[in-house]
Each structure stands twice: as structure tokens, then as C-alpha cells.
Amino acid sequence: MSDRNKPQTETEVSSSTATAVEGRWNVVVLNDPVNLMSYVVLVFKKVLGFNESTARKHMMEVHEQGRSIVWSGVREQAEHYTFTLQHWHLHAVLESDETH
Amino acid sequence: MKRIEVKLSLPVVAPLLDVIKEAADSLSSNLAASNTLVEVEAELRDTWRDELLLSQNEEVKQLLALFDTEFFASGVVAFDSSNAEPIVRACAAVRLRLRERFLLDLKEEVLESGEIELEALEEPSRRAFMCYLFLATIQELIIQHLDSSILEN
């Protein structure tokens, strides 16, 4: 949407902010040496609704590669998942998906 | 309601409780995994942090409450669907804090493998590592026996 009465520079700023917020966001879980593998699998099943094999696959990715993208999509939902994973004390971060 | 009762050895567990309490107390104003807030928008960060801290404190309190007078009389702790989830989370928080306060000298690979010679550790680290293992055992028991309760809640 545009507002023709606003100066061009302001429109550009708000447009770029909107794109950043509306774009695609990744929820990334980082490795930590403390949390048990079985605990991480439980959290992935509970928070993200993964089945056992998907949860294990992502847990192993975190363990072996140091990180795993566990969810991608709109910012609001990504924030919700990140918050909930942090509630479970996983090292979860939000990242803008710059491939889209 | 599924419930498990675990009989613990008082002479083994009692000396660990002071260390667990100390680590738990140090979490009262700090998140166990505080470095993960950097990506959160500045305006949301305070509310986000406060909410996480509030739940962390409540859950750590529930963990410490397991070791009450009844525990010292019987050596028994009990878990069911009402406390499994907060306790398993509180164990994670306290383990993260124990690592940060006492076990930073241990390399990540060593900590992950669990292959550590207790005798080689200095006394504060040795006791902290025993607490770290003890809390992991509680987590494993809960996950093994009550994971369906947690998933269904």
C-alpha cells in the first residue's frame, strides 16, 4: 500500500521495514553441550509437533552441524516458536531468510 | 494419572542440594540461556525476557520444592503429569547454569560425552558435575516414563 501524500523518503523507509517484517523468517536452534539429546527430541516433538524421526533428524543436525532450521515462515509465528523453544532453554534464534 | 516415585539415596543426594540451590538462586534475575535474546526486536526484548524469567523462576521453585521435609524423611520424590514438564525444564535451566558457573573449564566434547574422571576435578567442580549428572538423571527418568504426559498436556 502507498500513501501519496507522504514524502518519498518516508515511503521508502516504511516500505523496506514492512518487507523485513513481512518476509520469511527462520527459527534456528543452535547446539549447546548441556541439553540431553532425548530432551531436545522431546522439545521438538512438543513445541513444533514433529514426529519422532523428524525430531531426531533435526536434533542430529543441531548436534553435528551446530544448528538446524526447525521452522520457516511469517515473523509472528517464528517469534512464537522462538519464544517457546527458549522457554524450554534451547538456544533458539530468529533469522531473516534472505534466500526469499 | 501416571505417576512415578523415585527413591533416592539421601547420603548421596543431600550434599548436592546446596550446590543446586546456589545455582538455582543465581538464576533469579538471569536467564539460563540469556545470549539468545540478541535477535529479538529491542522493543519486544524486555517483555520477552521478563516472561521467560518469570516462568523460569516458578519452575526452579518447583524443582527445589521436591526436596522438602518429606523427602528428607523418606528419600522419595514423585513425578506426574502436573509437575513433569516444569521440573524437566527447571533441570535444564539449572544444568545450564552449573555449566556456566563451575564447568566452563571442561571442553564441550568432554561434557557431551560425559566421560569425565571425577577424581581429576577440583572439589567445587566435582560436586557441580555430580549435580549436573543428577539433574540429567531426573530428566531422563521423566522423559522415559512421562513423555506422553508432557506431549499430551
mmCIF file of C-alpha atoms in Angstrom:
data_model
loop_
_atom_site.group_PDB
_atom_site.id
_atom_site.type_symbol
_atom_site.label_atom_id
_atom_site.label_comp_id
_atom_site.label_asym_id
_atom_site.label_seq_id
_atom_site.Cartn_x
_atom_site.Cartn_y
_atom_site.Cartn_z
ATOM 1 C CA MET A 1 0.000 0.000 0.000
ATOM 2 C CA SER A 2 1.187 3.513 -0.630
ATOM 3 C CA ASP A 3 0.362 6.954 0.714
ATOM 4 C CA ARG A 4 0.950 9.548 -1.978
ATOM 5 C CA ASN A 5 0.763 12.483 0.500
ATOM 6 C CA LYS A 6 3.871 11.341 2.372
ATOM 7 C CA PRO A 7 7.333 12.372 1.276
ATOM 8 C CA GLN A 8 9.052 9.806 -0.913
ATOM 9 C CA THR A 9 11.873 9.078 1.585
ATOM 10 C CA GLU A 10 9.413 8.158 4.326
ATOM 11 C CA THR A 11 7.538 5.868 1.981
ATOM 12 C CA GLU A 12 10.760 4.118 1.085
ATOM 13 C CA VAL A 13 11.680 3.598 4.738
ATOM 14 C CA SER A 14 8.278 2.228 5.732
ATOM 15 C CA SER A 15 8.179 0.024 2.670
ATOM 16 C CA SER A 16 11.538 -1.533 3.446
ATOM 17 C CA THR A 17 10.580 -2.061 7.115
ATOM 18 C CA ALA A 18 7.360 -3.734 6.073
ATOM 19 C CA THR A 19 9.270 -6.076 3.769
ATOM 20 C CA ALA A 20 11.676 -7.026 6.560
ATOM 21 C CA VAL A 21 8.829 -7.792 8.972
ATOM 22 C CA GLU A 22 6.617 -9.463 6.394
ATOM 23 C CA GLY A 23 9.357 -11.524 4.774
ATOM 24 C CA ARG A 24 10.206 -15.087 5.590
ATOM 25 C CA TRP A 25 11.839 -15.874 8.928
ATOM 26 C CA ASN A 26 13.750 -18.912 10.120
ATOM 27 C CA VAL A 27 13.693 -20.351 13.612
ATOM 28 C CA VAL A 28 17.186 -21.718 14.183
ATOM 29 C CA VAL A 29 18.241 -23.944 17.066
ATOM 30 C CA LEU A 30 21.934 -23.762 17.965
ATOM 31 C CA ASN A 31 23.957 -26.507 19.573
ATOM 32 C CA ASP A 32 24.759 -26.451 23.254
ATOM 33 C CA PRO A 33 26.765 -29.122 25.038
ATOM 34 C CA VAL A 34 24.402 -29.250 28.029
ATOM 35 C CA ASN A 35 20.908 -30.255 26.947
ATOM 36 C CA LEU A 36 20.375 -34.003 26.555
ATOM 37 C CA MET A 37 19.632 -35.419 23.118
ATOM 38 C CA SER A 38 16.473 -37.059 24.456
ATOM 39 C CA TYR A 39 15.388 -33.711 25.920
ATOM 40 C CA VAL A 40 15.908 -31.878 22.622
ATOM 41 C CA VAL A 41 13.893 -34.552 20.781
ATOM 42 C CA LEU A 42 11.074 -34.193 23.341
ATOM 43 C CA VAL A 43 11.076 -30.395 22.946
ATOM 44 C CA PHE A 44 10.938 -30.587 19.152
ATOM 45 C CA LYS A 45 8.010 -33.004 19.342
ATOM 46 C CA LYS A 46 6.192 -30.917 21.943
ATOM 47 C CA VAL A 47 6.787 -27.412 20.574
ATOM 48 C CA LEU A 48 6.938 -27.971 16.821
ATOM 49 C CA GLY A 49 4.703 -31.035 16.561
ATOM 50 C CA PHE A 50 7.424 -33.122 14.897
ATOM 51 C CA ASN A 51 7.130 -36.887 14.785
ATOM 52 C CA GLU A 52 9.927 -38.937 16.347
ATOM 53 C CA SER A 53 12.033 -39.310 13.194
ATOM 54 C CA THR A 54 11.806 -35.635 12.175
ATOM 55 C CA ALA A 55 12.619 -34.578 15.727
ATOM 56 C CA ARG A 56 15.663 -36.881 15.751
ATOM 57 C CA LYS A 57 16.808 -35.671 12.341
ATOM 58 C CA HIS A 58 16.798 -32.034 13.486
ATOM 59 C CA MET A 59 18.394 -32.921 16.825
ATOM 60 C CA MET A 60 21.255 -34.686 14.995
ATOM 61 C CA GLU A 61 21.622 -31.712 12.658
ATOM 62 C CA VAL A 62 21.981 -29.414 15.677
ATOM 63 C CA HIS A 63 24.448 -31.819 17.265
ATOM 64 C CA GLU A 64 26.608 -32.435 14.195
ATOM 65 C CA GLN A 65 26.345 -29.165 12.272
ATOM 66 C CA GLY A 66 25.873 -26.798 15.204
ATOM 67 C CA ARG A 67 22.491 -25.512 14.011
ATOM 68 C CA SER A 68 19.240 -26.539 12.421
ATOM 69 C CA ILE A 69 16.451 -24.521 10.849
ATOM 70 C CA VAL A 70 13.433 -26.020 12.543
ATOM 71 C CA TRP A 71 10.739 -23.775 11.120
ATOM 72 C CA SER A 72 10.349 -21.088 8.432
ATOM 73 C CA GLY A 73 7.508 -18.681 7.782
ATOM 74 C CA VAL A 74 5.947 -15.427 8.882
ATOM 75 C CA ARG A 75 7.623 -13.366 11.577
ATOM 76 C CA GLU A 76 4.851 -13.556 14.188
ATOM 77 C CA GLN A 77 4.712 -17.342 14.178
ATOM 78 C CA ALA A 78 8.524 -17.554 14.082
ATOM 79 C CA GLU A 79 8.650 -15.336 17.184
ATOM 80 C CA HIS A 80 6.147 -17.599 18.907
ATOM 81 C CA TYR A 81 8.222 -20.711 18.203
ATOM 82 C CA THR A 82 11.480 -18.998 19.189
ATOM 83 C CA PHE A 83 9.962 -17.812 22.469
ATOM 84 C CA THR A 84 8.575 -21.262 23.267
ATOM 85 C CA LEU A 85 11.862 -23.011 22.445
ATOM 86 C CA GLN A 86 13.660 -20.512 24.694
ATOM 87 C CA HIS A 87 11.095 -21.266 27.394
ATOM 88 C CA TRP A 88 12.455 -24.828 27.157
ATOM 89 C CA HIS A 89 16.006 -23.394 27.451
ATOM 90 C CA LEU A 90 17.100 -24.288 23.961
ATOM 91 C CA HIS A 91 19.392 -21.838 22.173
ATOM 92 C CA ALA A 92 16.867 -20.713 19.596
ATOM 93 C CA VAL A 93 17.228 -17.593 17.460
ATOM 94 C CA LEU A 94 15.245 -15.799 14.792
ATOM 95 C CA GLU A 95 16.910 -15.215 11.466
ATOM 96 C CA SER A 96 15.657 -13.424 8.403
ATOM 97 C CA ASP A 97 15.549 -15.849 5.474
ATOM 98 C CA GLU A 98 17.449 -13.962 2.838
ATOM 99 C CA THR A 99 17.001 -16.644 0.217
ATOM 100 C CA HIS A 100 13.430 -15.392 -0.321
ATOM 101 C CA MET B 1 -2.790 -40.237 36.080
ATOM 102 C CA LYS B 2 0.598 -41.839 35.573
ATOM 103 C CA ARG B 3 2.936 -41.201 38.484
ATOM 104 C CA ILE B 4 6.463 -42.303 39.213
ATOM 105 C CA GLU B 5 8.126 -42.325 42.586
ATOM 106 C CA VAL B 6 11.880 -42.440 42.838
ATOM 107 C CA LYS B 7 13.712 -43.441 45.965
ATOM 108 C CA LEU B 8 16.974 -41.537 46.169
ATOM 109 C CA SER B 9 19.961 -42.188 48.362
ATOM 110 C CA LEU B 10 19.893 -39.424 50.978
ATOM 111 C CA PRO B 11 23.633 -39.603 51.775
ATOM 112 C CA VAL B 12 24.403 -39.124 48.066
ATOM 113 C CA VAL B 13 21.792 -36.517 47.170
ATOM 114 C CA ALA B 14 21.668 -34.353 50.310
ATOM 115 C CA PRO B 15 25.206 -32.922 49.885
ATOM 116 C CA LEU B 16 24.339 -31.905 46.317
ATOM 117 C CA LEU B 17 21.323 -29.846 47.236
ATOM 118 C CA ASP B 18 23.270 -26.815 48.471
ATOM 119 C CA VAL B 19 25.052 -26.565 45.123
ATOM 120 C CA ILE B 20 21.796 -26.976 43.219
ATOM 121 C CA LYS B 21 20.138 -24.321 45.377
ATOM 122 C CA GLU B 22 23.036 -21.917 44.895
ATOM 123 C CA ALA B 23 22.907 -22.353 41.116
ATOM 124 C CA ALA B 24 19.110 -22.063 41.182
ATOM 125 C CA ASP B 25 19.244 -18.864 43.264
ATOM 126 C CA SER B 26 21.674 -17.311 40.812
ATOM 127 C CA LEU B 27 19.035 -17.738 38.119
ATOM 128 C CA SER B 28 16.551 -15.477 39.898
ATOM 129 C CA SER B 29 17.434 -12.478 37.742
ATOM 130 C CA ASN B 30 19.204 -14.166 34.841
ATOM 131 C CA LEU B 31 18.007 -16.405 32.080
ATOM 132 C CA ALA B 32 19.782 -19.734 31.828
ATOM 133 C CA ALA B 33 20.293 -19.171 28.095
ATOM 134 C CA SER B 34 20.449 -15.375 28.013
ATOM 135 C CA ASN B 35 22.505 -14.993 24.844
ATOM 136 C CA THR B 36 19.586 -15.976 22.673
ATOM 137 C CA LEU B 37 17.755 -12.655 23.055
ATOM 138 C CA VAL B 38 20.046 -10.654 20.806
ATOM 139 C CA GLU B 39 17.976 -11.367 17.704
ATOM 140 C CA VAL B 40 14.728 -10.233 19.306
ATOM 141 C CA GLU B 41 13.478 -6.745 18.406
ATOM 142 C CA ALA B 42 14.560 -4.175 21.006
ATOM 143 C CA GLU B 43 11.032 -3.054 21.864
ATOM 144 C CA LEU B 44 9.910 -6.616 22.494
ATOM 145 C CA ARG B 45 13.061 -7.773 24.286
ATOM 146 C CA ASP B 46 12.198 -6.629 27.838
ATOM 147 C CA THR B 47 8.731 -8.175 27.868
ATOM 148 C CA TRP B 48 10.087 -11.330 26.256
ATOM 149 C CA ARG B 49 12.870 -11.607 28.837
ATOM 150 C CA ASP B 50 10.545 -10.842 31.794
ATOM 151 C CA GLU B 51 8.088 -13.549 30.768
ATOM 152 C CA LEU B 52 10.837 -16.132 30.339
ATOM 153 C CA LEU B 53 12.358 -15.148 33.665
ATOM 154 C CA LEU B 54 9.025 -15.373 35.481
ATOM 155 C CA SER B 55 8.337 -18.900 34.257
ATOM 156 C CA GLN B 56 11.946 -19.950 34.828
ATOM 157 C CA ASN B 57 11.736 -18.786 38.465
ATOM 158 C CA GLU B 58 8.422 -20.552 39.070
ATOM 159 C CA GLU B 59 9.735 -23.796 37.613
ATOM 160 C CA VAL B 60 13.028 -23.697 39.509
ATOM 161 C CA LYS B 61 10.974 -23.179 42.687
ATOM 162 C CA GLN B 62 9.003 -26.340 41.846
ATOM 163 C CA LEU B 63 12.244 -28.268 41.383
ATOM 164 C CA LEU B 64 13.613 -27.140 44.757
ATOM 165 C CA ALA B 65 10.280 -27.936 46.416
ATOM 166 C CA LEU B 66 10.815 -31.623 45.595
ATOM 167 C CA PHE B 67 13.457 -31.710 48.302
ATOM 168 C CA ASP B 68 11.229 -30.847 51.244
ATOM 169 C CA THR B 69 10.896 -32.295 54.749
ATOM 170 C CA GLU B 70 9.082 -35.316 53.385
ATOM 171 C CA PHE B 71 11.989 -36.022 51.044
ATOM 172 C CA PHE B 72 14.427 -35.868 53.959
ATOM 173 C CA ALA B 73 12.235 -38.342 55.857
ATOM 174 C CA SER B 74 11.633 -40.834 53.047
ATOM 175 C CA GLY B 75 14.162 -40.100 50.296
ATOM 176 C CA VAL B 76 11.308 -40.252 47.790
ATOM 177 C CA VAL B 77 10.486 -37.750 45.052
ATOM 178 C CA ALA B 78 7.395 -38.109 42.861
ATOM 179 C CA PHE B 79 6.642 -37.000 39.330
ATOM 180 C CA ASP B 80 3.364 -36.939 37.442
ATOM 181 C CA SER B 81 1.690 -35.017 34.651
ATOM 182 C CA SER B 82 1.271 -31.958 36.878
ATOM 183 C CA ASN B 83 4.970 -31.425 37.554
ATOM 184 C CA ALA B 84 6.876 -33.386 34.888
ATOM 185 C CA GLU B 85 7.055 -30.550 32.373
ATOM 186 C CA PRO B 86 8.131 -27.721 34.720
ATOM 187 C CA ILE B 87 10.624 -29.984 36.505
ATOM 188 C CA VAL B 88 12.256 -31.234 33.314
ATOM 189 C CA ARG B 89 12.622 -27.614 32.162
ATOM 190 C CA ALA B 90 13.960 -26.438 35.526
ATOM 191 C CA CYS B 91 16.581 -29.203 35.415
ATOM 192 C CA ALA B 92 17.692 -27.885 32.022
ATOM 193 C CA ALA B 93 17.962 -24.328 33.388
ATOM 194 C CA VAL B 94 19.980 -25.352 36.440
ATOM 195 C CA ARG B 95 22.268 -27.603 34.370
ATOM 196 C CA LEU B 96 23.000 -24.715 32.003
ATOM 197 C CA ARG B 97 23.819 -22.517 34.993
ATOM 198 C CA LEU B 98 26.006 -25.183 36.643
ATOM 199 C CA ARG B 99 27.989 -25.420 33.439
ATOM 200 C CA GLU B 100 28.397 -21.645 33.249
ATOM 201 C CA ARG B 101 29.439 -21.270 36.887
ATOM 202 C CA PHE B 102 31.532 -24.357 37.557
ATOM 203 C CA LEU B 103 32.223 -26.399 34.454
ATOM 204 C CA LEU B 104 33.479 -23.948 31.849
ATOM 205 C CA ASP B 105 36.947 -25.492 32.004
ATOM 206 C CA LEU B 106 35.560 -28.722 30.591
ATOM 207 C CA LYS B 107 35.638 -28.857 26.805
ATOM 208 C CA GLU B 108 32.295 -29.177 25.028
ATOM 209 C CA GLU B 109 33.181 -32.610 23.599
ATOM 210 C CA VAL B 110 34.125 -33.868 27.047
ATOM 211 C CA LEU B 111 30.931 -32.533 28.585
ATOM 212 C CA GLU B 112 28.792 -34.019 25.806
ATOM 213 C CA SER B 113 30.404 -37.444 26.105
ATOM 214 C CA GLY B 114 30.104 -37.419 29.894
ATOM 215 C CA GLU B 115 33.420 -39.258 30.054
ATOM 216 C CA ILE B 116 34.971 -37.355 32.903
ATOM 217 C CA GLU B 117 37.150 -38.652 35.700
ATOM 218 C CA LEU B 118 35.570 -37.243 38.832
ATOM 219 C CA GLU B 119 38.803 -37.631 40.804
ATOM 220 C CA ALA B 120 40.596 -35.348 38.347
ATOM 221 C CA LEU B 121 38.256 -32.434 39.101
ATOM 222 C CA GLU B 122 38.770 -29.888 41.864
ATOM 223 C CA GLU B 123 36.206 -30.105 44.678
ATOM 224 C CA PRO B 124 33.763 -27.318 43.593
ATOM 225 C CA SER B 125 33.729 -28.614 40.009
ATOM 226 C CA ARG B 126 33.426 -32.220 41.148
ATOM 227 C CA ARG B 127 30.331 -31.526 43.231
ATOM 228 C CA ALA B 128 28.868 -29.349 40.480
ATOM 229 C CA PHE B 129 29.412 -32.129 37.961
ATOM 230 C CA MET B 130 27.679 -34.623 40.254
ATOM 231 C CA CYS B 131 24.710 -32.214 40.467
ATOM 232 C CA TYR B 132 24.815 -31.871 36.695
ATOM 233 C CA LEU B 133 24.601 -35.663 36.309
ATOM 234 C CA PHE B 134 21.944 -35.982 38.999
ATOM 235 C CA LEU B 135 19.664 -33.457 37.274
ATOM 236 C CA ALA B 136 20.235 -35.223 33.944
ATOM 237 C CA THR B 137 19.127 -38.468 35.587
ATOM 238 C CA ILE B 138 15.911 -36.815 36.755
ATOM 239 C CA GLN B 139 15.316 -35.536 33.231
ATOM 240 C CA GLU B 140 15.935 -38.966 31.729
ATOM 241 C CA LEU B 141 13.547 -40.621 34.195
ATOM 242 C CA ILE B 142 10.812 -38.132 33.387
ATOM 243 C CA ILE B 143 11.354 -38.390 29.632
ATOM 244 C CA GLN B 144 11.446 -42.182 29.762
ATOM 245 C CA HIS B 145 8.285 -42.568 31.830
ATOM 246 C CA LEU B 146 6.234 -39.406 31.379
ATOM 247 C CA ASP B 147 6.965 -38.102 27.885
ATOM 248 C CA SER B 148 3.437 -38.947 26.743
ATOM 249 C CA SER B 149 2.010 -36.894 29.642
ATOM 250 C CA ILE B 150 4.158 -33.951 28.565
ATOM 251 C CA LEU B 151 3.254 -34.308 24.897
ATOM 252 C CA GLU B 152 -0.464 -34.579 25.650
ATOM 253 C CA ASN B 153 -0.577 -31.615 28.075
#
